[in-house]
mmCIF file of C-alpha atoms in Angstrom:
data_model
loop_
_atom_site.group_PDB
_atom_site.id
_atom_site.type_symbol
_atom_site.label_atom_id
_atom_site.label_comp_id
_atom_site.label_asym_id
_atom_site.label_seq_id
_atom_site.Cartn_x
_atom_site.Cartn_y
_atom_site.Cartn_z
ATOM 1 C CA MET A 1 -5.414 10.367 -31.415
ATOM 2 C CA ALA A 2 -2.188 8.152 -31.365
ATOM 3 C CA GLN A 3 -0.750 7.044 -28.281
ATOM 4 C CA ALA A 4 2.398 9.139 -29.043
ATOM 5 C CA ASP A 5 0.202 12.331 -29.265
ATOM 6 C CA LYS A 6 -1.425 11.957 -25.875
ATOM 7 C CA GLN A 7 -0.023 13.357 -22.705
ATOM 8 C CA GLN A 8 2.410 10.798 -21.238
ATOM 9 C CA VAL A 9 1.779 9.615 -17.682
ATOM 10 C CA LYS A 10 5.085 8.212 -16.182
ATOM 11 C CA VAL A 11 4.876 5.825 -13.134
ATOM 12 C CA ALA A 12 7.823 4.786 -10.975
ATOM 13 C CA ILE A 13 7.303 1.446 -9.165
ATOM 14 C CA LEU A 14 9.709 1.252 -6.082
ATOM 15 C CA ASP A 15 10.513 -2.404 -5.402
ATOM 16 C CA LEU A 16 11.232 -3.089 -1.785
ATOM 17 C CA TYR A 17 11.130 -6.750 -1.902
ATOM 18 C CA ASN A 18 14.996 -7.113 -1.684
ATOM 19 C CA GLY A 19 14.986 -9.925 -4.297
ATOM 20 C CA VAL A 20 12.491 -12.112 -2.388
ATOM 21 C CA GLU A 21 9.943 -13.833 -4.482
ATOM 22 C CA ASN A 22 6.510 -12.065 -4.290
ATOM 23 C CA GLU A 23 3.126 -11.514 -5.973
ATOM 24 C CA GLY A 24 3.059 -7.827 -5.273
ATOM 25 C CA MET A 25 5.137 -6.566 -8.206
ATOM 26 C CA ARG A 26 2.998 -8.532 -10.575
ATOM 27 C CA GLY A 27 -0.107 -7.130 -8.989
ATOM 28 C CA PHE A 28 1.148 -3.491 -9.466
ATOM 29 C CA GLN A 29 1.806 -4.091 -13.094
ATOM 30 C CA GLU A 30 -1.350 -5.894 -13.879
ATOM 31 C CA ILE A 31 -3.277 -2.904 -12.373
ATOM 32 C CA LEU A 32 -1.408 -0.324 -14.298
ATOM 33 C CA GLN A 33 -1.685 -2.334 -17.661
ATOM 34 C CA ARG A 34 -5.502 -2.812 -17.138
ATOM 35 C CA TYR A 35 -5.880 0.872 -16.178
ATOM 36 C CA LYS A 36 -3.877 1.921 -19.208
ATOM 37 C CA ALA A 37 -6.071 -0.262 -21.584
ATOM 38 C CA THR A 38 -9.351 0.641 -19.835
ATOM 39 C CA ASN A 39 -8.709 4.377 -20.128
ATOM 40 C CA ASP A 40 -6.750 4.414 -23.324
ATOM 41 C CA LEU A 41 -3.763 6.201 -21.819
ATOM 42 C CA ASN A 42 -0.105 6.912 -22.763
ATOM 43 C CA LEU A 43 1.014 5.376 -19.552
ATOM 44 C CA THR A 44 4.429 3.920 -18.955
ATOM 45 C CA TYR A 45 6.174 2.657 -15.834
ATOM 46 C CA GLU A 46 9.711 1.754 -14.756
ATOM 47 C CA ILE A 47 10.747 -0.525 -11.869
ATOM 48 C CA PHE A 48 13.408 0.379 -9.422
ATOM 49 C CA ASP A 49 15.103 -2.225 -7.204
ATOM 50 C CA VAL A 50 15.418 -0.022 -4.131
ATOM 51 C CA ARG A 51 16.786 -2.489 -1.457
ATOM 52 C CA LYS A 52 18.849 -4.908 -3.437
ATOM 53 C CA LYS A 53 20.451 -2.516 -5.884
ATOM 54 C CA SER A 54 19.938 0.913 -4.236
ATOM 55 C CA GLU A 55 18.093 2.067 -7.321
ATOM 56 C CA ILE A 56 16.160 5.213 -6.664
ATOM 57 C CA PRO A 57 14.238 7.253 -9.229
ATOM 58 C CA GLY A 58 14.461 10.895 -9.774
ATOM 59 C CA THR A 59 11.636 13.363 -9.473
ATOM 60 C CA GLU A 60 10.788 13.171 -13.286
ATOM 61 C CA PHE A 61 7.956 10.683 -12.718
ATOM 62 C CA ASP A 62 4.286 11.746 -12.191
ATOM 63 C CA ILE A 63 3.194 8.888 -9.915
ATOM 64 C CA TYR A 64 5.164 6.769 -7.447
ATOM 65 C CA ILE A 65 4.053 3.393 -6.183
ATOM 66 C CA SER A 66 6.124 1.848 -3.355
ATOM 67 C CA SER A 67 5.868 -1.861 -2.560
ATOM 68 C CA GLY A 68 5.761 -3.968 0.464
ATOM 69 C CA GLY A 69 8.751 -6.074 1.352
ATOM 70 C CA PRO A 70 10.345 -8.427 3.955
ATOM 71 C CA GLY A 71 12.164 -7.702 7.178
ATOM 72 C CA SER A 72 12.448 -4.820 9.513
ATOM 73 C CA PRO A 73 11.348 -1.229 8.580
ATOM 74 C CA LEU A 74 13.897 0.017 11.254
ATOM 75 C CA SER A 75 16.592 0.293 8.553
ATOM 76 C CA GLU A 76 17.504 3.983 8.882
ATOM 77 C CA ASP A 77 21.316 3.173 8.803
ATOM 78 C CA GLU A 78 21.159 1.457 5.477
ATOM 79 C CA VAL A 79 22.263 3.293 2.383
ATOM 80 C CA TRP A 80 19.075 2.431 0.403
ATOM 81 C CA ASP A 81 16.936 3.696 3.122
ATOM 82 C CA LYS A 82 18.732 7.134 3.322
ATOM 83 C CA LYS A 83 18.351 7.354 -0.521
ATOM 84 C CA TYR A 84 14.643 6.502 -0.281
ATOM 85 C CA MET A 85 13.929 9.199 2.380
ATOM 86 C CA GLN A 86 15.823 11.747 0.312
ATOM 87 C CA LEU A 87 13.454 11.035 -2.547
ATOM 88 C CA ILE A 88 10.435 11.397 -0.292
ATOM 89 C CA ASP A 89 11.794 14.863 0.877
ATOM 90 C CA LYS A 90 12.328 15.846 -2.627
ATOM 91 C CA LEU A 91 8.830 14.909 -3.591
ATOM 92 C CA GLU A 92 7.370 16.722 -0.641
ATOM 93 C CA ASP A 93 9.482 19.865 -1.490
ATOM 94 C CA HIS A 94 8.066 19.635 -5.083
ATOM 95 C CA ASN A 95 4.514 19.450 -3.895
ATOM 96 C CA LEU A 96 4.965 22.319 -1.421
ATOM 97 C CA SER A 97 6.269 24.608 -4.290
ATOM 98 C CA ASN A 98 3.827 26.495 -6.489
ATOM 99 C CA THR A 99 3.968 24.158 -9.492
ATOM 100 C CA SER A 100 0.543 22.932 -10.689
ATOM 101 C CA GLN A 101 1.802 19.579 -11.533
ATOM 102 C CA LYS A 102 2.025 17.649 -8.225
ATOM 103 C CA LYS A 103 3.733 14.180 -7.539
ATOM 104 C CA TYR A 104 1.474 11.378 -6.291
ATOM 105 C CA GLY A 105 2.555 8.523 -4.137
ATOM 106 C CA PHE A 106 0.922 5.350 -3.059
ATOM 107 C CA PHE A 107 2.790 3.335 -0.437
ATOM 108 C CA VAL A 108 2.165 -0.317 0.591
ATOM 109 C CA CYS A 109 2.931 -2.375 3.701
ATOM 110 C CA HIS A 110 6.732 -2.032 4.131
ATOM 111 C CA SER A 111 6.631 1.293 2.641
ATOM 112 C CA PHE A 112 3.688 2.222 4.900
ATOM 113 C CA GLN A 113 5.889 1.291 7.928
ATOM 114 C CA LEU A 114 8.790 3.340 6.586
ATOM 115 C CA LEU A 115 6.780 6.534 6.280
ATOM 116 C CA CYS A 116 5.059 5.873 9.723
ATOM 117 C CA ARG A 117 8.731 5.745 11.013
ATOM 118 C CA LYS A 118 9.647 9.037 9.165
ATOM 119 C CA TYR A 119 6.757 11.011 10.535
ATOM 120 C CA LYS A 120 6.801 9.330 13.960
ATOM 121 C CA LEU A 121 3.081 8.370 13.815
ATOM 122 C CA GLY A 122 3.058 5.323 16.045
ATOM 123 C CA VAL A 123 4.922 2.304 17.661
ATOM 124 C CA ILE A 124 6.685 0.057 15.119
ATOM 125 C CA GLY A 125 7.364 -3.504 16.140
ATOM 126 C CA THR A 126 7.043 -7.185 15.370
ATOM 127 C CA ARG A 127 3.676 -8.981 15.690
ATOM 128 C CA ARG A 128 3.303 -11.770 18.109
ATOM 129 C CA SER A 129 2.962 -13.986 15.028
ATOM 130 C CA PRO A 130 2.913 -13.155 11.367
ATOM 131 C CA SER A 131 -0.396 -12.233 9.747
ATOM 132 C CA PHE A 132 -1.211 -13.607 6.385
ATOM 133 C CA GLY A 133 -4.693 -14.106 4.701
ATOM 134 C CA VAL A 134 -7.851 -12.346 3.371
ATOM 135 C CA LEU A 135 -9.039 -10.265 6.368
ATOM 136 C CA PRO A 136 -11.587 -7.507 6.985
ATOM 137 C CA VAL A 137 -10.376 -3.953 7.296
ATOM 138 C CA HIS A 138 -12.416 -1.235 9.010
ATOM 139 C CA MET A 139 -12.685 2.280 7.715
ATOM 140 C CA THR A 140 -12.445 5.308 10.042
ATOM 141 C CA ARG A 141 -14.768 8.274 9.655
ATOM 142 C CA PRO A 142 -12.477 10.242 7.303
ATOM 143 C CA ALA A 143 -12.067 7.245 4.889
ATOM 144 C CA LYS A 144 -15.784 7.480 4.167
ATOM 145 C CA LYS A 145 -15.122 10.805 2.506
ATOM 146 C CA ASP A 146 -11.839 9.821 0.882
ATOM 147 C CA HIS A 147 -11.850 9.194 -2.978
ATOM 148 C CA VAL A 148 -9.515 6.335 -2.600
ATOM 149 C CA PHE A 149 -11.959 4.278 -0.566
ATOM 150 C CA ALA A 150 -15.048 5.200 -2.756
ATOM 151 C CA GLY A 151 -16.897 2.050 -3.801
ATOM 152 C CA LEU A 152 -15.696 -0.061 -0.854
ATOM 153 C CA SER A 153 -17.738 -1.465 1.868
ATOM 154 C CA ASP A 154 -17.130 -1.176 5.611
ATOM 155 C CA PRO A 155 -15.371 -3.407 6.382
ATOM 156 C CA PHE A 156 -13.934 -4.321 3.060
ATOM 157 C CA TYR A 157 -11.615 -7.290 2.599
ATOM 158 C CA ALA A 158 -7.864 -7.063 1.715
ATOM 159 C CA VAL A 159 -4.710 -9.370 1.872
ATOM 160 C CA ASP A 160 -2.882 -8.804 4.999
ATOM 161 C CA SER A 161 0.701 -9.975 5.070
ATOM 162 C CA ARG A 162 3.129 -8.742 7.688
ATOM 163 C CA SER A 163 5.421 -9.678 10.536
ATOM 164 C CA TRP A 164 5.850 -6.026 11.572
ATOM 165 C CA GLN A 165 3.269 -3.537 12.367
ATOM 166 C CA VAL A 166 2.487 0.012 13.463
ATOM 167 C CA ILE A 167 0.215 0.444 16.486
ATOM 168 C CA TYR A 168 -0.766 3.068 19.072
ATOM 169 C CA PRO A 169 -1.305 6.126 16.684
ATOM 170 C CA ASP A 170 0.047 9.391 18.094
ATOM 171 C CA GLU A 171 -3.039 11.540 17.767
ATOM 172 C CA LYS A 172 -1.303 14.708 18.426
ATOM 173 C CA ARG A 173 1.170 13.969 15.681
ATOM 174 C CA PHE A 174 -1.664 13.222 13.311
ATOM 175 C CA MET A 175 -3.461 16.559 14.147
ATOM 176 C CA ASP A 176 -0.149 18.624 14.067
ATOM 177 C CA MET A 177 0.829 17.160 10.659
ATOM 178 C CA ARG A 178 -2.768 17.227 9.435
ATOM 179 C CA MET A 179 -2.646 13.536 8.485
ATOM 180 C CA GLN A 180 -5.666 11.141 8.722
ATOM 181 C CA LEU A 181 -5.974 7.641 9.899
ATOM 182 C CA LEU A 182 -8.162 5.970 7.321
ATOM 183 C CA ALA A 183 -8.472 2.344 8.341
ATOM 184 C CA ILE A 184 -7.684 0.059 11.237
ATOM 185 C CA GLU A 185 -7.310 -3.727 11.827
ATOM 186 C CA LYS A 186 -10.306 -5.800 12.664
ATOM 187 C CA GLU A 187 -11.478 -5.894 16.269
ATOM 188 C CA ARG A 188 -10.403 -9.056 18.106
ATOM 189 C CA PRO A 189 -12.469 -9.010 21.366
ATOM 190 C CA HIS A 190 -10.989 -12.237 22.656
ATOM 191 C CA ILE A 191 -7.426 -11.088 22.213
ATOM 192 C CA ASP A 192 -6.057 -8.302 24.319
ATOM 193 C CA LEU A 193 -3.884 -6.645 21.686
ATOM 194 C CA PRO A 194 -3.905 -3.315 20.024
ATOM 195 C CA ARG A 195 -5.368 -2.857 16.633
ATOM 196 C CA ALA A 196 -2.824 -2.049 13.874
ATOM 197 C CA MET A 197 -3.171 1.065 11.825
ATOM 198 C CA MET A 198 -4.105 -0.033 8.201
ATOM 199 C CA ALA A 199 -4.273 3.076 6.030
ATOM 200 C CA ILE A 200 -3.133 6.666 6.302
ATOM 201 C CA ARG A 201 -3.496 9.696 4.236
ATOM 202 C CA PHE A 202 -0.339 11.745 4.708
ATOM 203 C CA ASN A 203 -1.377 14.724 2.584
ATOM 204 C CA GLU A 204 -3.470 15.421 -0.535
ATOM 205 C CA TYR A 205 -0.973 13.548 -2.674
ATOM 206 C CA PHE A 206 0.342 10.613 -0.577
ATOM 207 C CA VAL A 207 -1.650 7.744 0.866
ATOM 208 C CA ALA A 208 -0.522 4.370 2.198
ATOM 209 C CA THR A 209 -1.962 1.091 3.262
ATOM 210 C CA GLN A 210 -0.447 -1.672 5.530
ATOM 211 C CA PHE A 211 -2.371 -4.224 3.620
ATOM 212 C CA HIS A 212 -1.986 -5.210 0.001
ATOM 213 C CA PRO A 213 -4.640 -3.712 -2.234
ATOM 214 C CA GLU A 214 -2.615 -4.897 -5.316
ATOM 215 C CA ALA A 215 -3.097 -8.626 -4.359
ATOM 216 C CA ASP A 216 -5.245 -10.714 -6.665
ATOM 217 C CA ALA A 217 -7.122 -13.922 -6.013
ATOM 218 C CA THR A 218 -4.916 -16.127 -8.290
ATOM 219 C CA GLY A 219 -1.665 -15.224 -6.678
ATOM 220 C CA ILE A 220 -2.942 -15.411 -3.116
ATOM 221 C CA LYS A 221 -4.608 -18.786 -3.733
ATOM 222 C CA MET A 222 -1.286 -20.129 -4.961
ATOM 223 C CA LEU A 223 0.488 -18.747 -1.687
ATOM 224 C CA LEU A 224 -2.284 -20.029 0.671
ATOM 225 C CA GLU A 225 -2.035 -23.557 -0.816
ATOM 226 C CA LYS A 226 1.552 -23.854 -0.196
ATOM 227 C CA PRO A 227 1.987 -26.143 2.822
ATOM 228 C CA GLU A 228 4.007 -23.761 4.839
ATOM 229 C CA LYS A 229 1.598 -20.909 4.344
ATOM 230 C CA LYS A 230 -1.203 -23.140 5.213
ATOM 231 C CA GLU A 231 0.309 -24.163 8.397
ATOM 232 C CA GLU A 232 1.148 -20.413 9.228
ATOM 233 C CA VAL A 233 -2.416 -19.369 8.690
ATOM 234 C CA VAL A 234 -3.977 -22.405 10.450
ATOM 235 C CA ASN A 235 -1.709 -21.887 13.486
ATOM 236 C CA GLU A 236 -2.789 -18.081 13.578
ATOM 237 C CA HIS A 237 -6.469 -18.261 12.597
ATOM 238 C CA GLY A 238 -7.530 -21.988 12.736
ATOM 239 C CA LEU A 239 -8.626 -24.418 9.909
ATOM 240 C CA ASP A 240 -12.113 -22.901 9.536
ATOM 241 C CA LYS A 241 -10.801 -19.434 8.948
ATOM 242 C CA TYR A 242 -8.287 -20.880 6.404
ATOM 243 C CA ASN A 243 -11.022 -22.412 4.524
ATOM 244 C CA GLN A 244 -13.184 -19.293 4.718
ATOM 245 C CA MET A 245 -10.227 -17.352 3.200
ATOM 246 C CA LEU A 246 -10.086 -19.663 0.267
ATOM 247 C CA GLU A 247 -13.727 -19.167 -0.166
ATOM 248 C CA ARG A 248 -13.305 -15.401 -0.051
ATOM 249 C CA LEU A 249 -10.900 -15.524 -2.842
ATOM 250 C CA GLU A 250 -13.717 -16.655 -5.206
ATOM 251 C CA ASP A 251 -16.059 -13.743 -4.005
ATOM 252 C CA PRO A 252 -16.030 -10.964 -6.536
ATOM 253 C CA ASP A 253 -16.966 -8.491 -3.719
ATOM 254 C CA LYS A 254 -13.935 -9.235 -1.595
ATOM 255 C CA ILE A 255 -10.218 -8.769 -2.595
ATOM 256 C CA MET A 256 -11.075 -8.901 -6.350
ATOM 257 C CA HIS A 257 -13.242 -5.752 -5.659
ATOM 258 C CA THR A 258 -10.510 -4.185 -3.568
ATOM 259 C CA GLN A 259 -7.929 -4.760 -6.314
ATOM 260 C CA HIS A 260 -10.146 -3.269 -8.945
ATOM 261 C CA THR A 261 -11.126 -0.384 -6.744
ATOM 262 C CA MET A 262 -8.462 1.246 -4.434
ATOM 263 C CA ILE A 263 -5.309 1.744 -6.541
ATOM 264 C CA PRO A 264 -7.445 2.670 -9.721
ATOM 265 C CA ASN A 265 -9.304 5.350 -7.461
ATOM 266 C CA PHE A 266 -5.906 6.645 -6.527
ATOM 267 C CA LEU A 267 -4.769 6.687 -10.235
ATOM 268 C CA ASP A 268 -8.046 8.558 -11.156
ATOM 269 C CA GLN A 269 -7.160 11.411 -8.830
ATOM 270 C CA ALA A 270 -3.561 11.480 -9.920
ATOM 271 C CA ILE A 271 -4.164 11.494 -13.551
ATOM 272 C CA LEU A 272 -7.116 13.968 -13.429
ATOM 273 C CA SER A 273 -4.708 16.365 -11.691
ATOM 274 C CA LEU A 274 -2.105 15.832 -14.319
ATOM 275 C CA GLN A 275 -4.651 16.516 -17.109
ATOM 276 C CA GLU A 276 -5.868 19.768 -15.265
ATOM 277 C CA ALA A 277 -2.325 21.113 -14.875
#
């Protein structure tokens, strides 16, 4: 069957990097291109520069992937933020309708924080110092039954890169809205600080991570080897941990496995749903 004859899968990538150089957008595109080739799909994607150009897609896409980005997620007064939230509302309204073709969303880091703000799920603030590196992430009990986490160990390893965080989950809000906390930050017994929320399932169709499942070893190694990043990581975690992070990049069971597992699992569910509709 020719590509043109196959059911088209349309993906919108929402770029929240505000023009700042990053590895995330490359990571998303590589995952989509690899997934398309592996599964022989008629899959296309379009990138929208949300923060710098206030570009917001319509509801004609099947799948929405929303990126990380710099700066404060407390941006509710900005024009792009209002448009972004209007899109989320439209996608939710669509999914609540009786249509068989639902809209799927995966939200990363900055986008995770924006949705936590929207749903009032926890306390949003700056970290004592920025977090950057390859770090363990711990699953909660619901994650072990969630298809997006299938094939990952507990803990699994992911790239963590954030100056802001969401902490103190509001358990009543989670229960009332039927949302699930799927992963939390590693425990640090020697540091008396709360553990950040790291992954949330908002509903059957929307899932989000505060870490970067799109990150690959090549891009992160280039970042870690930059003098300013090395200094930042060593100051936060120490030289031994920095060297350990570089070693973890070479381990196929660490972030390479996460990159090849989590977003592809999400795509599996979304595309199966489209094919069944």
